[in-house]
Structures are given as structure tokens and as C-alpha cells.
Amino acid sequence: MNVYDTCLLKGDEKGIKKAAELLRQGETVAIPTETVYGLAANALDHKAVCRIFEAKGRPQDNPLIVHISDINRLEELVTDIPNSARILADKYWPGPLTMIFNRSLIIPESVSAGLSTVAVRMPSHPVAQAIIKAADLPLAAPSANRSGSPSPTTVAHVLQDMQGRIPAIVDGGECEVGVESTVVDLTGKQPKLLRPGVITPEMLISALGGVGIHPAVKTKLQDNEPAVSPGLKYKHYSPKANVLLVKASPQRFTDFVNGQKGEGTAAMCFDGEEGALLVPFVTYGSRHDSKAQAHRVFDALRRLDEIGAATVYCSCPDEKGIGLAVYNRLLRAAGYEVIQLD
Ligand code: AMP
Ligand code: MG
């Protein structure tokens, strides 16, 4: 692993130019997007892509999303563009939606981790767009965290994980969405949701007429089950603490957690529901505001480490709409351990 003197670039013209130069030289750069910070490299350069895997400590069988700023760039990356993709691109690009296509041969195998498909997204963040344009390259970019830990939504989070491991980070402020893009596979007979995000199943159904949901969105894949989307099989988004998801009313949650009180026990709960808790806690938005939960969930998971939590009881979010994305991330942070009290 190279040791870098990681430089912090502003999201202005000078910073964007410097980031683009580094990317064209085959280096990695952490860039802001509207979802989470991404660790970008030239998607057409195998060696550059390998640097992403190395910096993150990411398993080689977990493919990357390719980011573009111009729809015309899509044609060279994929073998065919189904009508469903055109409909979704019209509606949701640029934005937090990733689509899976059959890949063209210019995509190195390292990007698609040996799959015959490639994931593509057009981000809406102005700094991400400007960097892609200035580099004039499609950029492979997974989230800019060490593999397994919560995705970064601020420069401070990226620094925690990546300082010394990458040459530069571009500052674009706090990420607005807070959870990664919705991933939808368009290579089969029916569109299939592989990862929920703020583009919800309801929105996909209304645009396409129907969408399947991969079972791994809500349940653990068996060890011998083939993973369509290899990222789905890993425990992910976890703080150092052991997280358990608790499905309960506010009152039952508080009573239960207080009953578990002890060294290292902590809670992760909704705003306004912390009053009677007798253990250290972090909050992550109102119970009724999935958008706020999405915006704050990864920061809350990181703060659990700061308060020295060893075991965390996390109040379970509603699974409807954007809530499904929050639920999915917490379920995986908890290694699918759910305590049902109601
Ligand atoms: P991250 O890079 O952390 O945002 O994760 C990217 C996600 O997209 C992972 O869960 C991958 O498994 C998924 N992904 C990327 N490329 C593909 C692909 N070709 N087919 C299915 N899933 C993919
Ligand atoms: Mg990730």
C-alpha cells in the first residue's frame, strides 16, 4: 500500500482541475456525490481501478459503479440499452439511480469483478459532474470508506478512513441524500431492485409498471447462494460495536434497552425518543421522516464508535418508501440480527 500525503482540495475550479489531472494520471481521488463520497479512478484503466480496491481493502469480487456525466458516454460502456433504461434515465438521471447493463469489452474485468454486466450512474452533484467532465473519463467509484465500515457522507468521514491511503479528497460539503444509490438490474426479463435508495420501489414501479425485489434486500443470502450483486453478501456499514436492530414501539424500546444497561451498552434511536434512556445514545432523525434518517444514518453509525459503544440496540425504521433503504443498511450493519418485541 502506497503512503500518500493526502491533500484536501476545494470543490472550486482549481480543485476540480487538480482532481481531473490526478485521475487522468491513473490515481484515485475521493469525490463528493449527492449520495455519499465516492473513491474515483479511471474506469477504463485496470491499474487505476486496482488502486481503488487496494485503498478500500475491498474484496475483488465486489464490482464498482461507473459514473458518467453525459448520456452519450453510455453507449460505449454497454452492449445494449433497453427501453426501461431510457425511461429511467429520462426521469432520474442525473440522480441517485444506478442501472445494470450488459457490459462492453472496454470495461476492464476488475470493474465488473468478472461479471458480464456493468453498473452505471450519472450523479447530479455539480462537483462530481464537473470532475467527470474535466477528466473526460468514465469514473469507477465505490463509496470512499474502508471496506465494511459505514459509507462517508462528509470529508471528515473520508479522512477517518482514507488519510494516507489516497492522494486527494475533494470537499463538496455534506452529502444531501446520505445513502448510496438505488441499484436496479435491467438485464433480465423483469427489472430487479438490487439495492434500495431514495429512488423507491414505488417510483420504479410507477415508471416501469413493475419491478422485482432481490431477496437479499431484506434477508441474508445463504453462504452457497450465488450473489447477482456480490456486494449484497457482505456484512457492511458496521461500526466497531455489535449492532442489533430492535423492532418495537418507542416505550418498549426504551424499557428493553434500559433493561440491558451495562458497560458499553448504547442505543441508536429516533429524535425525541431518547428522553428516558439510561444508556449513552445517538439519534438519527424522526421516526416519521425517512429522508432525514437516510441523511443521518451513516454519521450516526460512526458516532457510535466515538462514544465507545460495544453493543448497540438500534430502533428499527419503517420499511416503506425511502425507509426501505435505511432499513436495508441497518439490517446489514446488524449482520441481520433483529429483535422483534411488538
Ligand atoms: P458501492 O461501490 O459501495 O456503492 O457498492 C456498489 C454496489 O453496486 C455493490 O453492492 C455492488 O455489488 C453493486 N454492483 C456494482 N456493479 C454491479 C453489477 N455489474 N451487477 C450487480 N451489482 C453491481
Ligand atoms: Mg460501499
Short mmCIF file of C-alpha atoms in Angstrom, two decimals, residues 218 245-248 270 284 286-291 293 315-328 330:
data_model
loop_
_atom_site.label_atom_id
_atom_site.label_comp_id
_atom_site.label_asym_id
_atom_site.label_seq_id
_atom_site.Cartn_x
_atom_site.Cartn_y
_atom_site.Cartn_z
CA LYS A 218 -34.39 -7.85 3.29
CA LEU A 245 -31.86 -3.96 15.32
CA VAL A 246 -34.91 -3.75 17.61
CA LYS A 247 -38.47 -3.64 16.26
CA ALA A 248 -40.57 -2.04 18.97
CA PHE A 270 -35.14 8.42 16.69
CA TYR A 284 -30.81 9.53 13.54
CA SER A 286 -37.52 11.49 13.39
CA ARG A 287 -39.35 8.12 13.35
CA HIS A 288 -41.67 9.57 10.70
CA ASP A 289 -39.02 11.17 8.44
CA SER A 290 -37.22 8.53 6.34
CA LYS A 291 -35.42 11.19 4.32
CA GLN A 293 -32.92 9.10 8.62
CA SER A 315 -34.56 1.32 16.95
CA CYS A 316 -35.79 -0.17 13.66
CA PRO A 317 -37.06 2.20 10.94
CA ASP A 318 -40.27 1.80 8.96
CA GLU A 319 -39.63 -0.12 5.72
CA LYS A 320 -41.87 1.96 3.49
CA GLY A 321 -40.58 4.26 0.72
CA ILE A 322 -37.12 5.64 1.47
CA GLY A 323 -37.35 3.76 4.78
CA LEU A 324 -36.51 0.53 2.93
CA ALA A 325 -33.04 1.94 2.13
CA VAL A 326 -32.43 2.89 5.77
CA TYR A 327 -33.74 -0.49 6.96
CA ASN A 328 -31.50 -2.35 4.47
CA LEU A 330 -29.12 -1.06 9.31
#
